Amino acid sequence: RLRQVAAAVHTSPRRLWQDFAEATGMTFNAYTLRVRVERAKALLMDLSLSISQVASASGFRSISQFRTWFRKSVGKNPREFRDMRGAG
């Protein structure tokens, strides 16, 4: 993704990485992870979606990757989060 964004704004991936980190205080990867987790949190409230569907719709490559990063970011696994929020 970084390469795609860099190409779209006519700069090198390295330069975009540096400029992005300087402007936001976080790396491009950290930002995209945060966006994906926030999207997942919203999607988890929709009980018609399985955890696997939420993972896919949030841009994670696998359910395992999703569970790992969600837990690291939120402190709970996706099922616990859904239950805690009263959606399950």
Short mmCIF file of N, CA, C and O in Angstrom, two decimals:
data_model
loop_
_atom_site.label_atom_id
_atom_site.label_comp_id
_atom_site.label_asym_id
_atom_site.label_seq_id
_atom_site.Cartn_x
_atom_site.Cartn_y
_atom_site.Cartn_z
N ARG A 1 0.80 -1.20 0.00
CA ARG A 1 0.00 0.00 0.00
C ARG A 1 0.85 1.26 0.00
O ARG A 1 0.48 2.23 -0.62
N LEU A 2 1.91 1.25 0.74
CA LEU A 2 2.77 2.43 0.79
C LEU A 2 3.26 2.78 -0.60
O LEU A 2 3.24 3.95 -0.99
N ARG A 3 3.65 1.79 -1.37
CA ARG A 3 4.13 2.04 -2.74
C ARG A 3 3.02 2.63 -3.60
O ARG A 3 3.28 3.53 -4.41
N GLN A 4 1.81 2.13 -3.44
CA GLN A 4 0.68 2.65 -4.22
C GLN A 4 0.40 4.11 -3.88
O GLN A 4 0.20 4.93 -4.76
N VAL A 5 0.41 4.41 -2.60
CA VAL A 5 0.16 5.79 -2.17
C VAL A 5 1.29 6.69 -2.64
O VAL A 5 1.05 7.80 -3.14
N ALA A 6 2.53 6.24 -2.49
CA ALA A 6 3.67 7.03 -2.93
C ALA A 6 3.58 7.33 -4.42
O ALA A 6 3.82 8.47 -4.85
N ALA A 7 3.24 6.34 -5.21
CA ALA A 7 3.11 6.55 -6.65
C ALA A 7 1.99 7.55 -6.96
O ALA A 7 2.14 8.40 -7.83
N ALA A 8 0.90 7.47 -6.22
CA ALA A 8 -0.23 8.38 -6.44
C ALA A 8 0.12 9.83 -6.15
O ALA A 8 -0.43 10.74 -6.77
N VAL A 9 1.03 10.05 -5.21
CA VAL A 9 1.42 11.42 -4.86
C VAL A 9 2.80 11.79 -5.42
O VAL A 9 3.36 12.80 -5.04
N HIS A 10 3.30 10.95 -6.32
CA HIS A 10 4.54 11.22 -7.05
C HIS A 10 5.75 11.46 -6.14
O HIS A 10 6.46 12.45 -6.26
N THR A 11 5.95 10.52 -5.23
CA THR A 11 7.13 10.57 -4.37
C THR A 11 7.62 9.14 -4.15
O THR A 11 6.96 8.18 -4.55
N SER A 12 8.74 9.00 -3.52
CA SER A 12 9.27 7.66 -3.25
C SER A 12 8.63 7.11 -1.97
O SER A 12 8.23 7.88 -1.09
N PRO A 13 8.54 5.78 -1.87
CA PRO A 13 8.00 5.20 -0.64
C PRO A 13 8.78 5.63 0.60
O PRO A 13 8.19 5.93 1.63
N ARG A 14 10.09 5.72 0.49
CA ARG A 14 10.91 6.13 1.64
C ARG A 14 10.58 7.56 2.07
O ARG A 14 10.44 7.85 3.25
N ARG A 15 10.47 8.45 1.10
CA ARG A 15 10.15 9.85 1.41
C ARG A 15 8.75 9.96 2.03
O ARG A 15 8.55 10.70 3.00
N LEU A 16 7.80 9.24 1.47
CA LEU A 16 6.45 9.25 2.02
C LEU A 16 6.46 8.73 3.45
O LEU A 16 5.82 9.31 4.34
N TRP A 17 7.20 7.65 3.69
CA TRP A 17 7.31 7.07 5.02
C TRP A 17 7.81 8.11 6.02
O TRP A 17 7.25 8.30 7.10
N GLN A 18 8.88 8.79 5.64
CA GLN A 18 9.48 9.80 6.52
C GLN A 18 8.54 10.98 6.74
O GLN A 18 8.35 11.42 7.88
N ASP A 19 7.96 11.49 5.67
CA ASP A 19 7.06 12.64 5.78
C ASP A 19 5.81 12.29 6.59
O ASP A 19 5.34 13.10 7.39
N PHE A 20 5.28 11.11 6.38
CA PHE A 20 4.08 10.67 7.09
C PHE A 20 4.38 10.57 8.59
O PHE A 20 3.60 11.07 9.41
N ALA A 21 5.48 9.95 8.93
CA ALA A 21 5.85 9.80 10.34
C ALA A 21 6.08 11.15 11.00
O ALA A 21 5.66 11.38 12.14
N GLU A 22 6.70 12.05 10.29
CA GLU A 22 6.96 13.38 10.83
C GLU A 22 5.65 14.15 11.05
O GLU A 22 5.47 14.82 12.06
N ALA A 23 4.73 14.04 10.11
CA ALA A 23 3.47 14.79 10.18
C ALA A 23 2.49 14.21 11.20
O ALA A 23 1.73 14.95 11.83
N THR A 24 2.49 12.89 11.35
CA THR A 24 1.47 12.26 12.20
C THR A 24 1.99 11.73 13.52
O THR A 24 1.20 11.43 14.41
N GLY A 25 3.30 11.54 13.61
CA GLY A 25 3.86 10.96 14.82
C GLY A 25 3.74 9.45 14.86
O GLY A 25 3.99 8.82 15.88
N MET A 26 3.31 8.86 13.75
CA MET A 26 3.23 7.39 13.68
C MET A 26 3.62 6.93 12.28
O MET A 26 3.59 7.71 11.34
N THR A 27 4.01 5.68 12.20
CA THR A 27 4.39 5.14 10.90
C THR A 27 3.15 4.90 10.05
O THR A 27 2.03 4.83 10.55
N PHE A 28 3.38 4.78 8.76
CA PHE A 28 2.29 4.49 7.83
C PHE A 28 1.61 3.18 8.21
O PHE A 28 0.39 3.08 8.22
N ASN A 29 2.41 2.17 8.56
CA ASN A 29 1.85 0.87 8.94
C ASN A 29 1.01 0.96 10.21
O ASN A 29 -0.05 0.35 10.30
N ALA A 30 1.49 1.71 11.19
CA ALA A 30 0.72 1.88 12.43
C ALA A 30 -0.60 2.58 12.15
O ALA A 30 -1.64 2.21 12.71
N TYR A 31 -0.57 3.56 11.27
CA TYR A 31 -1.80 4.27 10.92
C TYR A 31 -2.80 3.35 10.22
O TYR A 31 -3.98 3.33 10.57
N THR A 32 -2.32 2.59 9.23
CA THR A 32 -3.25 1.71 8.51
C THR A 32 -3.80 0.63 9.44
O THR A 32 -4.98 0.27 9.34
N LEU A 33 -2.99 0.14 10.35
CA LEU A 33 -3.48 -0.84 11.33
C LEU A 33 -4.57 -0.22 12.19
O LEU A 33 -5.61 -0.82 12.44
N ARG A 34 -4.33 1.00 12.63
CA ARG A 34 -5.32 1.68 13.47
C ARG A 34 -6.64 1.86 12.72
O ARG A 34 -7.71 1.62 13.29
N VAL A 35 -6.58 2.25 11.46
CA VAL A 35 -7.79 2.42 10.65
C VAL A 35 -8.51 1.08 10.50
O VAL A 35 -9.74 1.01 10.64
N ARG A 36 -7.78 0.02 10.25
CA ARG A 36 -8.39 -1.31 10.09
C ARG A 36 -9.07 -1.78 11.38
O ARG A 36 -10.17 -2.33 11.35
N VAL A 37 -8.41 -1.57 12.49
CA VAL A 37 -8.98 -1.99 13.78
C VAL A 37 -10.23 -1.17 14.10
O VAL A 37 -11.24 -1.71 14.56
N GLU A 38 -10.21 0.12 13.83
CA GLU A 38 -11.39 0.96 14.07
C GLU A 38 -12.55 0.51 13.18
O GLU A 38 -13.70 0.47 13.63
N ARG A 39 -12.26 0.17 11.95
CA ARG A 39 -13.31 -0.34 11.05
C ARG A 39 -13.85 -1.66 11.59
O ARG A 39 -15.06 -1.88 11.61
N ALA A 40 -12.97 -2.52 12.04
CA ALA A 40 -13.39 -3.81 12.60
C ALA A 40 -14.28 -3.62 13.82
O ALA A 40 -15.28 -4.31 13.98
N LYS A 41 -13.93 -2.68 14.68
CA LYS A 41 -14.74 -2.43 15.88
C LYS A 41 -16.16 -2.04 15.49
O LYS A 41 -17.12 -2.50 16.10
N ALA A 42 -16.29 -1.22 14.48
CA ALA A 42 -17.62 -0.82 14.01
C ALA A 42 -18.36 -2.01 13.39
O ALA A 42 -19.54 -2.24 13.68
N LEU A 43 -17.66 -2.78 12.58
CA LEU A 43 -18.29 -3.93 11.92
C LEU A 43 -18.69 -5.03 12.90
O LEU A 43 -19.65 -5.76 12.65
N LEU A 44 -17.97 -5.15 13.99
CA LEU A 44 -18.30 -6.19 14.98
C LEU A 44 -19.67 -5.97 15.61
O LEU A 44 -20.25 -6.90 16.16
N MET A 45 -20.20 -4.78 15.52
CA MET A 45 -21.52 -4.50 16.08
C MET A 45 -22.64 -5.05 15.19
O MET A 45 -23.78 -5.14 15.61
N ASP A 46 -22.30 -5.42 13.97
CA ASP A 46 -23.27 -6.01 13.04
C ASP A 46 -23.25 -7.53 13.23
O ASP A 46 -22.36 -8.21 12.77
N LEU A 47 -24.27 -8.02 13.92
CA LEU A 47 -24.31 -9.46 14.24
C LEU A 47 -24.52 -10.35 13.02
O LEU A 47 -24.33 -11.56 13.11
N SER A 48 -24.90 -9.77 11.90
CA SER A 48 -25.06 -10.59 10.69
C SER A 48 -23.71 -10.95 10.08
O SER A 48 -23.63 -11.82 9.22
N LEU A 49 -22.64 -10.31 10.54
CA LEU A 49 -21.30 -10.59 10.03
C LEU A 49 -20.56 -11.53 10.98
O LEU A 49 -20.53 -11.30 12.19
N SER A 50 -19.94 -12.53 10.42
CA SER A 50 -19.08 -13.40 11.23
C SER A 50 -17.77 -12.68 11.52
O SER A 50 -17.42 -11.69 10.87
N ILE A 51 -17.03 -13.20 12.47
CA ILE A 51 -15.73 -12.63 12.79
C ILE A 51 -14.83 -12.71 11.55
O ILE A 51 -14.09 -11.77 11.25
N SER A 52 -14.91 -13.78 10.82
CA SER A 52 -14.12 -13.94 9.61
C SER A 52 -14.49 -12.88 8.56
O SER A 52 -13.61 -12.32 7.90
N GLN A 53 -15.76 -12.59 8.42
CA GLN A 53 -16.20 -11.56 7.47
C GLN A 53 -15.71 -10.18 7.91
O GLN A 53 -15.32 -9.37 7.07
N VAL A 54 -15.75 -9.92 9.20
CA VAL A 54 -15.25 -8.65 9.73
C VAL A 54 -13.76 -8.52 9.43
O VAL A 54 -13.29 -7.46 8.99
N ALA A 55 -13.03 -9.59 9.65
CA ALA A 55 -11.58 -9.57 9.39
C ALA A 55 -11.31 -9.23 7.93
O ALA A 55 -10.49 -8.35 7.63
N SER A 56 -11.99 -9.90 7.04
CA SER A 56 -11.80 -9.67 5.61
C SER A 56 -12.20 -8.26 5.21
O SER A 56 -11.47 -7.57 4.49
N ALA A 57 -13.35 -7.80 5.68
CA ALA A 57 -13.84 -6.47 5.34
C ALA A 57 -12.96 -5.36 5.91
O ALA A 57 -12.98 -4.23 5.42
N SER A 58 -12.19 -5.69 6.92
CA SER A 58 -11.30 -4.71 7.55
C SER A 58 -9.90 -4.72 6.94
O SER A 58 -9.04 -3.96 7.37
N GLY A 59 -9.67 -5.60 5.99
CA GLY A 59 -8.39 -5.61 5.28
C GLY A 59 -7.33 -6.54 5.83
O GLY A 59 -6.17 -6.45 5.44
N PHE A 60 -7.71 -7.44 6.71
CA PHE A 60 -6.74 -8.40 7.25
C PHE A 60 -6.69 -9.61 6.33
O PHE A 60 -7.70 -10.05 5.79
N ARG A 61 -5.50 -10.17 6.18
CA ARG A 61 -5.30 -11.29 5.26
C ARG A 61 -5.80 -12.62 5.79
O ARG A 61 -6.08 -13.53 5.02
N SER A 62 -5.87 -12.74 7.10
CA SER A 62 -6.33 -13.99 7.70
C SER A 62 -7.02 -13.71 9.03
O SER A 62 -6.77 -12.66 9.64
N ILE A 63 -7.82 -14.63 9.47
CA ILE A 63 -8.49 -14.51 10.76
C ILE A 63 -7.45 -14.51 11.88
O ILE A 63 -7.59 -13.79 12.87
N SER A 64 -6.40 -15.27 11.72
CA SER A 64 -5.33 -15.34 12.72
C SER A 64 -4.64 -13.98 12.85
O SER A 64 -4.42 -13.48 13.96
N GLN A 65 -4.29 -13.38 11.74
CA GLN A 65 -3.67 -12.06 11.75
C GLN A 65 -4.62 -11.04 12.39
O GLN A 65 -4.20 -10.21 13.21
N PHE A 66 -5.89 -11.11 12.04
CA PHE A 66 -6.88 -10.21 12.59
C PHE A 66 -6.97 -10.34 14.10
O PHE A 66 -6.90 -9.36 14.83
N ARG A 67 -7.11 -11.55 14.59
CA ARG A 67 -7.23 -11.76 16.04
C ARG A 67 -5.99 -11.25 16.79
O ARG A 67 -6.10 -10.64 17.84
N THR A 68 -4.83 -11.54 16.23
CA THR A 68 -3.58 -11.11 16.88
C THR A 68 -3.52 -9.59 16.99
O THR A 68 -3.28 -9.05 18.07
N TRP A 69 -3.72 -8.89 15.87
CA TRP A 69 -3.60 -7.44 15.88
C TRP A 69 -4.74 -6.77 16.63
O TRP A 69 -4.54 -5.74 17.28
N PHE A 70 -5.93 -7.35 16.56
CA PHE A 70 -7.06 -6.78 17.29
C PHE A 70 -6.79 -6.84 18.79
O PHE A 70 -6.95 -5.86 19.50
N ARG A 71 -6.33 -7.98 19.25
CA ARG A 71 -6.04 -8.15 20.68
C ARG A 71 -4.92 -7.21 21.13
O ARG A 71 -5.01 -6.59 22.19
N LYS A 72 -3.87 -7.08 20.32
CA LYS A 72 -2.78 -6.17 20.67
C LYS A 72 -3.26 -4.72 20.72
O LYS A 72 -2.79 -3.94 21.54
N SER A 73 -4.17 -4.36 19.86
CA SER A 73 -4.64 -2.98 19.77
C SER A 73 -5.72 -2.64 20.78
O SER A 73 -5.75 -1.53 21.30
N VAL A 74 -6.62 -3.59 21.05
CA VAL A 74 -7.80 -3.32 21.86
C VAL A 74 -7.70 -3.91 23.26
O VAL A 74 -8.34 -3.43 24.19
N GLY A 75 -6.90 -4.97 23.39
CA GLY A 75 -6.77 -5.62 24.69
C GLY A 75 -7.76 -6.75 24.90
O GLY A 75 -7.78 -7.37 25.96
N LYS A 76 -8.58 -7.00 23.91
CA LYS A 76 -9.55 -8.10 23.94
C LYS A 76 -9.58 -8.72 22.55
O LYS A 76 -9.28 -8.05 21.57
N ASN A 77 -9.99 -9.99 22.49
CA ASN A 77 -10.14 -10.57 21.17
C ASN A 77 -11.47 -10.08 20.58
O ASN A 77 -12.30 -9.51 21.30
N PRO A 78 -11.68 -10.27 19.28
CA PRO A 78 -12.88 -9.73 18.65
C PRO A 78 -14.19 -10.22 19.29
O PRO A 78 -15.13 -9.44 19.47
N ARG A 79 -14.26 -11.47 19.68
CA ARG A 79 -15.48 -12.01 20.30
C ARG A 79 -15.73 -11.34 21.65
O ARG A 79 -16.85 -10.94 21.96
N GLU A 80 -14.69 -11.20 22.45
CA GLU A 80 -14.82 -10.54 23.74
C GLU A 80 -15.28 -9.09 23.56
O GLU A 80 -16.13 -8.60 24.30
N PHE A 81 -14.72 -8.42 22.57
CA PHE A 81 -15.10 -7.04 22.30
C PHE A 81 -16.58 -6.96 21.91
O PHE A 81 -17.31 -6.11 22.41
N ARG A 82 -16.99 -7.85 21.04
CA ARG A 82 -18.40 -7.87 20.60
C ARG A 82 -19.31 -8.11 21.78
O ARG A 82 -20.32 -7.43 21.96
N ASP A 83 -18.96 -9.07 22.63
CA ASP A 83 -19.78 -9.38 23.80
C ASP A 83 -19.80 -8.22 24.79
O ASP A 83 -20.85 -7.90 25.36
N MET A 84 -18.65 -7.60 25.00
CA MET A 84 -18.55 -6.49 25.93
C MET A 84 -19.41 -5.30 25.49
O MET A 84 -20.00 -4.61 26.31
N ARG A 85 -19.50 -5.09 24.21
CA ARG A 85 -20.26 -3.96 23.66
C ARG A 85 -21.75 -4.26 23.59
O ARG A 85 -22.51 -3.44 23.12
N GLY A 86 -22.15 -5.46 24.02
CA GLY A 86 -23.57 -5.79 24.05
C GLY A 86 -24.14 -6.20 22.72
O GLY A 86 -25.34 -6.24 22.54
N ALA A 87 -23.27 -6.52 21.77
CA ALA A 87 -23.76 -6.90 20.45
C ALA A 87 -23.93 -8.40 20.32
O ALA A 87 -24.46 -8.87 19.34
N GLY A 88 -23.47 -9.14 21.27
CA GLY A 88 -23.53 -10.57 21.13
C GLY A 88 -24.14 -11.15 22.31
O GLY A 88 -24.57 -12.13 22.64
#
